[in-house]
Amino acid sequence: MDDIVIVQPVDTDAELDRLARQYRAAGGVGVQLLNALGGKAEGLIDRLPVAVRTRLTDATEQALALAMRAAQTSRTAVPDQKEWVNTAVTTAMGAAGGFGGAPTALVELPVTTAMLLRSIQGVAAEHGFDPAAENVQFDCIRVFAAAGPLAQDDGADLGFVSLRLTLTGGAMQKLIATVAPRFAAVLGQKLAAQTVPVLGAVAGATANYVFTSYYQQIAHVHFGLRRLATDGNLSEAEVLARFTAHTKSLAS
């Protein structure tokens, strides 16, 4: 006689509350440290050279496209790492990038982006999704649409969950073009923090530590909501509406 597998029902409200708390806590103390090193977030980008500021969105779009290819290709050679390993690697890269100021920080930027994307793919796999699937690759890029750790995020901006594009030719390029301006603003703040005199290496390491921790947590929220919709037999729209309500109730 075959063994009977008993599937425990999903406590949707409890899981939504947990994910809402994780979303609001994603920044944490590290953001305060990063702001202390780099100054107020809204003024950081003004520190960058004009030439860097004017092409930041284009550079970010290119970095995202290259990062997706690099992250996906690396999965065949290097297994997913524990999150603390990803954080340690990007922290070291941030220190190296910040050591030489803006020039080395610009070189480090696409490499860090690829590492961030690879760690997001690892989170997707942890939640039972196939990172090679096109819709999962879309979701990995969509995570970058979330407000970054230097943004003034009150927890109400949930657009990263509800962004929609049809899976047609050129859709990935369209998605990257949509996400790039938002992510560029975040990366610009990171670059500016790395140009702080003397503290460039420290700021670079701190920035990458915070960024990696932040986007890994946001990825857990994103794919946790997708898994909840599947396990709870709920539409994504319903899950999003209930998640929004839970998040706003924590802010009140």
Coordinates of N, CA and C in Angstrom, one line a residue:
M1 N 0.8 -1.2 0.0 CA 0.0 0.0 0.0 C 0.9 1.3 0.0
D2 N 0.6 2.2 -0.9 CA 1.4 3.4 -1.0 C 1.2 4.2 0.2
D3 N 2.3 4.9 0.6 CA 2.2 5.8 1.7 C 1.4 7.0 1.3
I4 N 0.6 7.5 2.3 CA -0.2 8.7 2.0 C 0.5 9.9 2.5
V5 N 0.7 10.8 1.6 CA 1.4 12.1 1.9 C 0.4 13.1 2.3
I6 N 0.5 13.6 3.5 CA -0.4 14.6 4.0 C 0.2 16.0 3.7
V7 N -0.5 16.8 2.9 CA 0.0 18.2 2.7 C -0.7 19.1 3.7
Q8 N 0.2 19.8 4.4 CA -0.3 20.8 5.4 C -0.9 22.0 4.7
P9 N -2.1 22.5 5.1 CA -2.6 23.7 4.4 C -1.8 24.9 4.7
V10 N -1.7 25.8 3.7 CA -0.9 27.0 3.8 C -1.7 28.0 4.7
D11 N -1.0 28.5 5.7 CA -1.6 29.6 6.5 C -1.3 30.9 5.8
T12 N -2.2 31.3 4.9 CA -1.9 32.4 4.0 C -1.6 33.7 4.7
D13 N -2.5 34.0 5.7 CA -2.3 35.3 6.4 C -1.0 35.3 7.2
A14 N -0.7 34.2 7.8 CA 0.6 34.2 8.6 C 1.8 34.4 7.7
E15 N 1.7 33.7 6.5 CA 2.8 33.9 5.5 C 2.9 35.3 4.9
L16 N 1.8 35.9 4.7 CA 1.7 37.2 4.1 C 2.3 38.2 5.2
D17 N 1.9 38.0 6.4 CA 2.5 38.9 7.5 C 4.0 38.7 7.6
R18 N 4.5 37.5 7.5 CA 5.9 37.3 7.6 C 6.6 38.0 6.4
L19 N 6.1 37.8 5.2 CA 6.7 38.4 4.0 C 6.6 39.9 4.1
A20 N 5.5 40.5 4.6 CA 5.4 41.9 4.7 C 6.4 42.5 5.7
R21 N 6.6 41.8 6.8 CA 7.7 42.2 7.8 C 9.1 42.1 7.2
Q22 N 9.3 41.0 6.4 CA 10.6 40.9 5.7 C 10.8 42.0 4.7
Y23 N 9.8 42.4 4.0 CA 9.9 43.5 3.0 C 10.2 44.8 3.7
R24 N 9.6 45.1 4.8 CA 9.8 46.4 5.5 C 11.1 46.4 6.2
A25 N 11.6 45.2 6.6 CA 12.9 45.2 7.3 C 14.1 45.0 6.4
A26 N 13.8 44.9 5.1 CA 14.9 44.6 4.2 C 16.1 45.5 4.3
G27 N 15.9 46.8 4.5 CA 17.0 47.8 4.6 C 17.8 47.6 5.8
G28 N 17.1 47.7 6.9 CA 17.8 47.4 8.2 C 18.8 48.5 8.6
V29 N 19.7 48.1 9.5 CA 20.6 49.0 10.1 C 21.7 49.4 9.1
G30 N 22.0 48.5 8.1 CA 23.0 48.7 7.2 C 22.8 50.0 6.3
V31 N 21.5 50.2 6.1 CA 21.1 51.4 5.3 C 21.5 52.7 6.0
Q32 N 21.3 52.7 7.3 CA 21.7 53.9 8.1 C 23.2 54.1 8.1
L33 N 24.0 53.0 8.1 CA 25.4 53.1 8.0 C 25.8 53.6 6.7
L34 N 25.2 53.1 5.6 CA 25.5 53.6 4.3 C 25.2 55.0 4.1
N35 N 24.1 55.5 4.6 CA 23.7 56.9 4.5 C 24.7 57.7 5.3
A36 N 25.2 57.2 6.5 CA 26.1 57.9 7.3 C 27.5 58.1 6.5
L37 N 27.8 57.1 5.7 CA 29.1 57.2 5.0 C 29.0 58.1 3.8
G38 N 27.8 58.1 3.1 CA 27.7 58.8 1.9 C 26.9 60.1 2.0
G39 N 26.3 60.4 3.1 CA 25.4 61.5 3.2 C 24.0 61.2 2.8
K40 N 23.1 62.2 2.7 CA 21.7 61.9 2.4 C 21.6 61.4 1.0
A41 N 20.7 60.5 0.9 CA 20.5 59.8 -0.4 C 20.2 60.7 -1.6
E42 N 19.4 61.6 -1.3 CA 18.9 62.5 -2.5 C 20.0 63.4 -3.0
G43 N 21.1 63.6 -2.3 CA 22.2 64.4 -2.7 C 23.4 63.7 -3.3
L44 N 23.4 62.4 -3.2 CA 24.6 61.6 -3.6 C 24.9 61.7 -5.0
I45 N 23.9 61.5 -5.9 CA 24.2 61.5 -7.3 C 24.8 62.7 -7.9
D46 N 24.5 63.9 -7.2 CA 25.1 65.2 -7.6 C 26.6 65.1 -7.5
R47 N 27.2 64.2 -6.7 CA 28.6 64.1 -6.6 C 29.3 63.5 -7.8
L48 N 28.5 62.8 -8.6 CA 29.1 62.1 -9.7 C 29.5 63.1 -10.8
P49 N 30.5 62.8 -11.6 CA 30.9 63.6 -12.8 C 29.7 63.7 -13.7
V50 N 29.6 64.8 -14.4 CA 28.4 65.0 -15.3 C 28.4 63.9 -16.4
A51 N 29.6 63.5 -16.9 CA 29.7 62.5 -17.9 C 29.1 61.1 -17.5
V52 N 29.3 60.8 -16.2 CA 28.8 59.6 -15.6 C 27.3 59.7 -15.4
R53 N 26.8 60.8 -14.9 CA 25.4 61.0 -14.6 C 24.6 60.8 -15.9
T54 N 25.1 61.4 -17.0 CA 24.3 61.5 -18.2 C 24.2 60.2 -18.9
R55 N 25.1 59.2 -18.7 CA 25.0 57.9 -19.3 C 24.7 56.8 -18.3
L56 N 24.3 57.2 -17.2 CA 24.1 56.2 -16.1 C 23.0 55.2 -16.5
T57 N 21.8 55.6 -17.0 CA 20.8 54.7 -17.4 C 21.2 53.8 -18.5
D58 N 21.8 54.3 -19.5 CA 22.3 53.4 -20.6 C 23.3 52.4 -20.1
A59 N 24.2 52.8 -19.2 CA 25.2 51.9 -18.7 C 24.5 50.8 -17.8
T60 N 23.5 51.2 -17.1 CA 22.8 50.3 -16.3 C 22.0 49.3 -17.1
E61 N 21.4 49.8 -18.2 CA 20.7 48.9 -19.1 C 21.7 47.8 -19.7
Q62 N 22.8 48.3 -20.1 CA 23.8 47.4 -20.7 C 24.3 46.4 -19.6
A63 N 24.5 46.9 -18.4 CA 25.0 46.0 -17.3 C 24.0 45.0 -16.9
L64 N 22.7 45.3 -17.0 CA 21.6 44.3 -16.7 C 21.6 43.2 -17.8
A65 N 21.7 43.7 -19.0 CA 21.7 42.7 -20.1 C 22.9 41.7 -20.1
L66 N 24.1 42.3 -19.8 CA 25.3 41.5 -19.7 C 25.2 40.6 -18.4
A67 N 24.6 41.1 -17.4 CA 24.5 40.4 -16.1 C 23.6 39.2 -16.3
M68 N 22.5 39.3 -17.0 CA 21.6 38.2 -17.2 C 22.3 37.1 -17.9
R69 N 23.1 37.4 -19.0 CA 23.8 36.4 -19.7 C 24.9 35.7 -18.9
A70 N 25.6 36.6 -18.2 CA 26.7 36.0 -17.4 C 26.2 35.2 -16.2
A71 N 25.1 35.6 -15.5 CA 24.6 34.9 -14.4 C 24.0 33.6 -14.8
Q72 N 23.3 33.6 -16.0 CA 22.7 32.3 -16.5 C 23.8 31.3 -16.9
T73 N 24.8 31.8 -17.6 CA 25.9 31.0 -18.1 C 26.6 30.3 -16.9
S74 N 26.9 31.1 -15.9 CA 27.7 30.6 -14.8 C 27.0 29.5 -14.0
R75 N 25.7 29.4 -14.2 CA 25.0 28.4 -13.4 C 25.4 26.9 -13.8
T76 N 25.8 26.8 -15.1 CA 26.3 25.5 -15.6 C 27.6 25.1 -15.0
A77 N 28.4 26.1 -14.5 CA 29.7 25.8 -14.0 C 29.9 25.9 -12.5
V78 N 29.1 26.8 -11.9 CA 29.3 27.1 -10.5 C 27.9 27.0 -9.8
P79 N 27.9 26.1 -8.8 CA 26.6 25.9 -8.1 C 26.2 27.2 -7.3
D80 N 24.9 27.3 -6.9 CA 24.5 28.4 -6.1 C 25.2 28.3 -4.7
Q81 N 25.5 29.5 -4.3 CA 26.2 29.6 -3.0 C 25.3 30.1 -1.9
K82 N 25.7 29.9 -0.6 CA 24.9 30.4 0.5 C 24.9 31.9 0.4
E83 N 23.9 32.5 1.0 CA 23.7 33.9 0.8 C 24.8 34.7 1.5
W84 N 25.4 34.2 2.6 CA 26.5 34.9 3.2 C 27.7 34.9 2.4
V85 N 27.9 33.8 1.5 CA 29.0 33.8 0.6 C 28.9 34.8 -0.5
N86 N 27.7 34.9 -1.0 CA 27.4 36.0 -2.1 C 27.7 37.4 -1.5
T87 N 27.2 37.6 -0.3 CA 27.4 38.9 0.4 C 28.9 39.2 0.6
A88 N 29.6 38.1 1.0 CA 31.1 38.3 1.3 C 31.8 38.7 0.0
V89 N 31.5 38.0 -1.1 CA 32.1 38.2 -2.4 C 31.9 39.6 -2.9
T90 N 30.6 40.0 -2.9 CA 30.3 41.4 -3.4 C 30.8 42.5 -2.5
T91 N 30.9 42.2 -1.2 CA 31.5 43.2 -0.2 C 33.0 43.4 -0.6
A92 N 33.7 42.3 -0.9 CA 35.1 42.4 -1.3 C 35.2 43.2 -2.6
M93 N 34.3 42.9 -3.5 CA 34.4 43.6 -4.8 C 34.1 45.1 -4.6
G94 N 33.2 45.4 -3.7 CA 32.9 46.8 -3.5 C 34.0 47.6 -2.9
A95 N 34.8 46.9 -2.0 CA 36.0 47.5 -1.4 C 37.0 47.8 -2.5
A96 N 37.2 46.8 -3.4 CA 38.2 46.9 -4.5 C 37.7 48.0 -5.4
G97 N 36.4 48.1 -5.7 CA 35.9 49.1 -6.6 C 36.0 50.5 -6.0
G98 N 35.8 50.6 -4.8 CA 35.8 52.0 -4.1 C 37.2 52.4 -3.8
F99 N 38.2 51.5 -3.8 CA 39.6 51.9 -3.5 C 40.1 52.9 -4.4
G100 N 39.8 52.8 -5.7 CA 40.3 53.7 -6.7 C 39.4 54.8 -7.1
G101 N 38.3 55.0 -6.4 CA 37.4 56.0 -6.7 C 36.5 55.7 -7.8
A102 N 36.0 56.7 -8.5 CA 35.0 56.5 -9.6 C 35.4 55.6 -10.7
P103 N 36.7 55.7 -11.2 CA 37.1 54.8 -12.3 C 37.0 53.4 -12.0
T104 N 37.5 52.9 -10.9 CA 37.4 51.5 -10.5 C 36.0 51.1 -10.1
A105 N 35.3 52.0 -9.5 CA 33.9 51.8 -9.2 C 33.0 51.5 -10.4
L106 N 33.3 52.2 -11.5 CA 32.6 52.0 -12.7 C 32.9 50.6 -13.3
V107 N 34.1 50.2 -13.2 CA 34.5 48.8 -13.7 C 33.9 47.7 -12.8
E108 N 33.8 48.0 -11.6 CA 33.2 47.0 -10.6 C 31.7 46.8 -10.8
L109 N 31.1 47.9 -11.2 CA 29.6 47.9 -11.2 C 28.9 46.8 -12.0
P110 N 29.3 46.5 -13.2 CA 28.6 45.4 -13.9 C 28.9 44.0 -13.3
V111 N 30.1 43.9 -12.7 CA 30.4 42.6 -12.1 C 29.5 42.4 -10.9
T112 N 29.4 43.4 -10.1 CA 28.5 43.4 -8.9 C 27.1 43.1 -9.3
T113 N 26.6 43.7 -10.4 CA 25.3 43.5 -10.9 C 25.0 42.1 -11.3
A114 N 26.0 41.5 -11.9 CA 25.9 40.0 -12.3 C 25.9 39.2 -11.0
M115 N 26.7 39.5 -10.0 CA 26.6 38.7 -8.8 C 25.3 38.9 -8.1
L116 N 24.8 40.1 -8.1 CA 23.4 40.3 -7.5 C 22.4 39.5 -8.2
L117 N 22.4 39.5 -9.5 CA 21.4 38.8 -10.3 C 21.6 37.3 -10.0
R118 N 22.8 36.8 -9.9 CA 23.1 35.4 -9.7 C 22.5 35.0 -8.3
S119 N 22.7 35.8 -7.3 CA 22.2 35.5 -6.0 C 20.6 35.5 -6.0
I120 N 20.0 36.4 -6.8 CA 18.6 36.4 -6.9 C 18.1 35.1 -7.6
Q121 N 18.8 34.6 -8.6 CA 18.5 33.4 -9.2 C 18.5 32.2 -8.2
G122 N 19.5 32.3 -7.3 CA 19.6 31.3 -6.3 C 18.4 31.3 -5.3
V123 N 17.9 32.5 -5.0 CA 16.7 32.6 -4.2 C 15.5 32.0 -4.9
A124 N 15.4 32.2 -6.2 CA 14.3 31.7 -7.0 C 14.4 30.1 -7.0
A125 N 15.6 29.6 -7.1 CA 15.7 28.1 -7.1 C 15.3 27.6 -5.7
E126 N 15.7 28.3 -4.7 CA 15.4 27.9 -3.3 C 13.9 27.8 -3.1
H127 N 13.1 28.7 -3.7 CA 11.7 28.7 -3.6 C 11.0 27.7 -4.6
G128 N 11.8 26.9 -5.3 CA 11.3 25.9 -6.2 C 11.0 26.3 -7.6
F129 N 11.6 27.4 -8.0 CA 11.4 27.9 -9.4 C 12.7 27.6 -10.2
D130 N 12.6 27.4 -11.5 CA 13.7 27.1 -12.4 C 14.2 28.4 -13.0
P131 N 15.5 28.8 -12.6 CA 16.1 30.1 -13.1 C 16.2 30.1 -14.6
A132 N 16.2 28.9 -15.2 CA 16.4 28.9 -16.7 C 15.1 29.2 -17.4
A133 N 14.0 29.1 -16.7 CA 12.7 29.4 -17.3 C 12.6 30.9 -17.6
E134 N 12.0 31.2 -18.8 CA 11.9 32.6 -19.2 C 11.2 33.5 -18.2
N135 N 10.0 33.0 -17.7 CA 9.2 33.8 -16.8 C 10.0 34.1 -15.5
V136 N 10.8 33.1 -15.1 CA 11.6 33.3 -13.9 C 12.7 34.3 -14.1
Q137 N 13.3 34.2 -15.3 CA 14.3 35.2 -15.6 C 13.7 36.6 -15.6
F138 N 12.5 36.7 -16.1 CA 11.8 38.0 -16.0 C 11.7 38.5 -14.6
D139 N 11.3 37.5 -13.7 CA 11.0 37.9 -12.3 C 12.3 38.3 -11.6
C140 N 13.5 37.7 -12.0 CA 14.7 38.0 -11.4 C 15.1 39.5 -11.7
I141 N 14.9 39.9 -13.0 CA 15.1 41.3 -13.4 C 14.1 42.2 -12.7
R142 N 12.9 41.8 -12.5 CA 11.9 42.6 -11.9 C 12.2 42.9 -10.4
V143 N 13.0 42.1 -9.8 CA 13.4 42.4 -8.4 C 14.1 43.7 -8.3
F144 N 14.9 44.0 -9.3 CA 15.7 45.2 -9.3 C 14.8 46.5 -9.5
A145 N 13.5 46.3 -9.8 CA 12.6 47.4 -9.9 C 12.1 47.9 -8.5
A146 N 12.4 47.0 -7.5 CA 12.1 47.4 -6.1 C 13.0 48.6 -5.7
A147 N 12.5 49.5 -4.8 CA 13.3 50.6 -4.4 C 14.5 50.1 -3.7
G148 N 15.6 50.7 -4.1 CA 16.9 50.2 -3.5 C 17.1 50.7 -2.1
P149 N 18.2 50.2 -1.5 CA 18.4 50.5 0.0 C 18.7 51.9 0.3
L150 N 19.0 52.7 -0.8 CA 19.3 54.2 -0.5 C 18.0 55.0 -0.8
A151 N 17.0 54.4 -1.4 CA 15.8 55.1 -1.8 C 14.9 55.4 -0.5
Q152 N 14.1 56.4 -0.6 CA 13.2 56.7 0.5 C 12.0 55.9 0.3
D153 N 12.0 54.6 0.8 CA 11.0 53.6 0.6 C 10.2 53.5 1.9
D154 N 8.9 53.8 1.8 CA 8.1 53.6 3.0 C 7.4 52.3 3.0
G155 N 7.7 51.4 2.1 CA 7.1 50.1 2.1 C 5.8 50.1 1.2
A156 N 5.4 51.2 0.7 CA 4.2 51.2 -0.1 C 4.4 51.0 -1.6
D157 N 5.7 51.1 -2.0 CA 6.0 50.9 -3.4 C 6.1 49.4 -3.7
L158 N 5.0 48.8 -4.3 CA 5.0 47.4 -4.5 C 5.0 47.1 -6.0
G159 N 5.4 48.1 -6.8 CA 5.4 47.9 -8.3 C 6.2 46.7 -8.8
F160 N 7.2 46.3 -8.0 CA 8.1 45.2 -8.5 C 7.3 43.9 -8.5
V161 N 6.2 43.8 -7.8 CA 5.4 42.6 -7.8 C 4.5 42.6 -9.0
S162 N 3.9 43.7 -9.3 CA 2.8 43.8 -10.3 C 3.2 44.1 -11.7
L163 N 4.5 44.4 -11.9 CA 5.0 44.8 -13.3 C 4.6 43.7 -14.3
R164 N 4.0 44.1 -15.4 CA 3.6 43.1 -16.4 C 4.1 43.3 -17.8
L165 N 4.6 42.3 -18.4 CA 5.0 42.4 -19.8 C 4.7 41.0 -20.5
T166 N 4.2 41.0 -21.7 CA 3.9 39.7 -22.3 C 5.2 39.1 -22.8
L167 N 5.2 37.8 -22.8 CA 6.4 37.0 -23.2 C 6.5 36.9 -24.7
T168 N 6.8 38.0 -25.3 CA 6.9 38.1 -26.8 C 8.4 38.4 -27.2
G169 N 8.7 38.4 -28.4 CA 10.0 38.7 -28.9 C 10.4 40.1 -28.4
G170 N 11.6 40.2 -27.9 CA 12.2 41.4 -27.4 C 11.6 41.8 -26.0
A171 N 10.8 41.0 -25.4 CA 10.2 41.3 -24.1 C 11.3 41.5 -23.0
M172 N 12.4 40.7 -23.0 CA 13.4 40.9 -22.0 C 14.0 42.3 -22.2
Q173 N 14.3 42.7 -23.4 CA 14.9 44.0 -23.7 C 14.0 45.1 -23.2
K174 N 12.7 44.9 -23.4 CA 11.7 45.9 -23.0 C 11.7 46.0 -21.5
L175 N 11.7 44.8 -20.8 CA 11.7 44.8 -19.4 C 12.9 45.5 -18.8
I176 N 14.1 45.2 -19.4 CA 15.4 45.8 -18.9 C 15.3 47.3 -19.1
A177 N 14.8 47.7 -20.2 CA 14.6 49.2 -20.5 C 13.7 49.8 -19.5
T178 N 12.7 49.1 -19.0 CA 11.7 49.6 -18.0 C 12.4 49.7 -16.7
V179 N 13.1 48.7 -16.3 CA 13.7 48.6 -15.0 C 14.9 49.5 -14.8
A180 N 15.7 49.7 -15.9 CA 17.0 50.4 -15.9 C 17.0 51.7 -15.3
P181 N 16.0 52.6 -15.6 CA 16.0 54.0 -15.0 C 15.9 53.9 -13.5
R182 N 15.1 53.1 -13.0 CA 14.9 52.9 -11.5 C 16.2 52.4 -10.9
F183 N 16.7 51.3 -11.5 CA 17.9 50.7 -10.9 C 19.1 51.7 -11.1
A184 N 19.1 52.5 -12.2 CA 20.2 53.4 -12.4 C 20.3 54.4 -11.3
A185 N 19.2 54.9 -10.8 CA 19.2 55.9 -9.7 C 19.8 55.3 -8.5
V186 N 19.5 54.0 -8.3 CA 20.0 53.3 -7.1 C 21.5 53.1 -7.2
L187 N 21.9 52.6 -8.4 CA 23.4 52.4 -8.6 C 24.1 53.7 -8.6
G188 N 23.5 54.8 -9.1 CA 24.2 56.1 -9.0 C 24.5 56.5 -7.6
Q189 N 23.6 56.2 -6.7 CA 23.8 56.5 -5.3 C 24.9 55.7 -4.7
K190 N 25.0 54.4 -5.2 CA 26.1 53.5 -4.7 C 27.4 54.0 -5.2
L191 N 27.5 54.4 -6.5 CA 28.7 54.9 -7.1 C 29.2 56.2 -6.3
A192 N 28.2 57.1 -6.1 CA 28.6 58.3 -5.4 C 29.1 58.0 -4.0
A193 N 28.5 57.0 -3.3 CA 29.0 56.7 -2.0 C 30.5 56.2 -2.0
Q194 N 30.8 55.5 -3.2 CA 32.2 55.0 -3.3 C 33.2 56.1 -3.6
T195 N 32.7 57.3 -4.0 CA 33.7 58.3 -4.3 C 34.0 59.2 -3.1
V196 N 33.5 58.9 -1.9 CA 33.8 59.6 -0.7 C 35.3 59.6 -0.5
P197 N 35.9 60.7 -0.4 CA 37.4 60.7 -0.2 C 37.8 59.9 1.0
V198 N 38.9 59.2 0.9 CA 39.5 58.3 1.9 C 38.6 57.1 2.2
L199 N 37.4 57.3 2.4 CA 36.5 56.2 2.8 C 35.9 55.5 1.6
G200 N 36.5 55.7 0.4 CA 35.9 55.0 -0.8 C 35.8 53.5 -0.7
A201 N 36.9 52.9 -0.2 CA 36.9 51.4 -0.1 C 35.9 51.0 1.0
V202 N 35.9 51.7 2.1 CA 34.9 51.3 3.1 C 33.5 51.5 2.7
A203 N 33.3 52.7 2.0 CA 31.9 52.9 1.5 C 31.5 51.9 0.4
G204 N 32.5 51.5 -0.5 CA 32.2 50.5 -1.5 C 31.8 49.1 -0.9
A205 N 32.6 48.7 0.1 CA 32.3 47.5 0.8 C 31.0 47.5 1.5
T206 N 30.7 48.6 2.2 CA 29.4 48.8 2.9 C 28.3 48.8 1.9
A207 N 28.4 49.6 0.8 CA 27.4 49.6 -0.2 C 27.0 48.3 -0.7
N208 N 28.0 47.5 -1.1 CA 27.8 46.2 -1.7 C 27.2 45.2 -0.6
Y209 N 27.6 45.3 0.6 CA 27.1 44.5 1.7 C 25.6 44.8 1.8
V210 N 25.2 46.1 1.9 CA 23.8 46.5 2.0 C 23.0 46.1 0.8
F211 N 23.6 46.3 -0.4 CA 22.8 46.1 -1.6 C 22.5 44.6 -1.8
T212 N 23.6 43.7 -1.5 CA 23.4 42.3 -1.7 C 22.4 41.8 -0.7
S213 N 22.5 42.2 0.6 CA 21.5 41.8 1.6 C 20.1 42.2 1.2
Y214 N 20.0 43.5 0.8 CA 18.7 44.0 0.4 C 18.0 43.3 -0.7
Y215 N 18.7 43.1 -1.8 CA 18.1 42.5 -3.0 C 17.8 41.0 -2.7
Q216 N 18.7 40.3 -1.9 CA 18.4 38.9 -1.6 C 17.1 38.8 -0.8
Q217 N 16.9 39.8 0.2 CA 15.6 39.7 0.9 C 14.4 40.1 0.1
I218 N 14.6 41.1 -0.8 CA 13.5 41.4 -1.7 C 13.2 40.2 -2.6
A219 N 14.2 39.5 -3.1 CA 13.9 38.3 -3.9 C 13.2 37.3 -3.1
H220 N 13.5 37.1 -1.8 CA 12.7 36.1 -1.0 C 11.2 36.6 -0.9
V221 N 11.0 37.9 -0.8 CA 9.6 38.3 -0.8 C 8.9 38.1 -2.1
H222 N 9.6 38.4 -3.2 CA 9.0 38.3 -4.5 C 8.7 36.8 -4.8
F223 N 9.6 35.9 -4.6 CA 9.4 34.5 -5.0 C 8.6 33.8 -3.9
G224 N 8.6 34.4 -2.7 CA 7.7 33.9 -1.6 C 6.3 34.1 -2.0
L225 N 6.0 35.3 -2.5 CA 4.6 35.6 -2.9 C 4.2 34.8 -4.1
R226 N 5.1 34.5 -5.0 CA 4.8 33.6 -6.2 C 4.4 32.2 -5.7
R227 N 5.3 31.7 -4.7 CA 5.0 30.4 -4.2 C 3.7 30.3 -3.4
L228 N 3.4 31.4 -2.7 CA 2.2 31.4 -1.9 C 1.0 31.4 -2.8
A229 N 1.1 32.1 -3.9 CA -0.1 32.1 -4.9 C -0.3 30.7 -5.4
T230 N 0.9 30.0 -5.7 CA 0.8 28.6 -6.2 C 0.2 27.6 -5.2
D231 N 0.9 27.7 -4.0 CA 0.5 26.7 -3.0 C -0.9 27.0 -2.4
G232 N -1.3 28.2 -2.4 CA -2.6 28.6 -1.8 C -3.7 28.6 -2.9
N233 N -3.3 28.3 -4.1 CA -4.3 28.3 -5.2 C -5.0 29.7 -5.3
L234 N -4.2 30.7 -5.3 CA -4.7 32.1 -5.4 C -4.2 32.8 -6.6
S235 N -4.9 33.8 -7.1 CA -4.4 34.6 -8.2 C -3.3 35.5 -7.7
E236 N -2.4 35.9 -8.6 CA -1.4 36.8 -8.2 C -1.9 38.2 -7.7
A237 N -3.0 38.6 -8.4 CA -3.7 39.8 -8.1 C -4.2 39.8 -6.6
E238 N -4.8 38.7 -6.2 CA -5.3 38.6 -4.9 C -4.2 38.6 -3.9
V239 N -3.1 37.8 -4.2 CA -2.0 37.8 -3.3 C -1.4 39.2 -3.1
L240 N -1.2 39.9 -4.2 CA -0.7 41.3 -4.2 C -1.5 42.2 -3.3
A241 N -2.9 42.1 -3.5 CA -3.8 43.0 -2.8 C -3.7 42.7 -1.3
R242 N -3.6 41.5 -0.9 CA -3.6 41.1 0.5 C -2.2 41.5 1.1
F243 N -1.1 41.3 0.3 CA 0.2 41.6 0.7 C 0.3 43.1 1.0
T244 N -0.3 43.9 0.0 CA -0.3 45.4 0.2 C -1.0 45.8 1.5
A245 N -2.1 45.1 1.8 CA -2.8 45.5 3.0 C -2.0 45.1 4.2
H246 N -1.4 44.0 4.2 CA -0.5 43.6 5.4 C 0.6 44.6 5.5
T247 N 1.3 45.0 4.4 CA 2.4 45.9 4.5 C 2.0 47.3 5.0
K248 N 0.8 47.8 4.6 CA 0.4 49.1 5.0 C -0.1 49.0 6.5
S249 N -0.6 47.9 6.9 CA -1.0 47.8 8.3 C 0.2 47.9 9.2
L250 N 1.3 47.4 8.8 CA 2.6 47.4 9.6 C 3.1 48.9 9.7
A251 N 2.8 49.7 8.7 CA 3.3 51.1 8.6 C 2.4 52.0 9.5
S252 N 1.2 51.6 9.8 CA 0.2 52.4 10.5 C 0.5 52.3 12.0

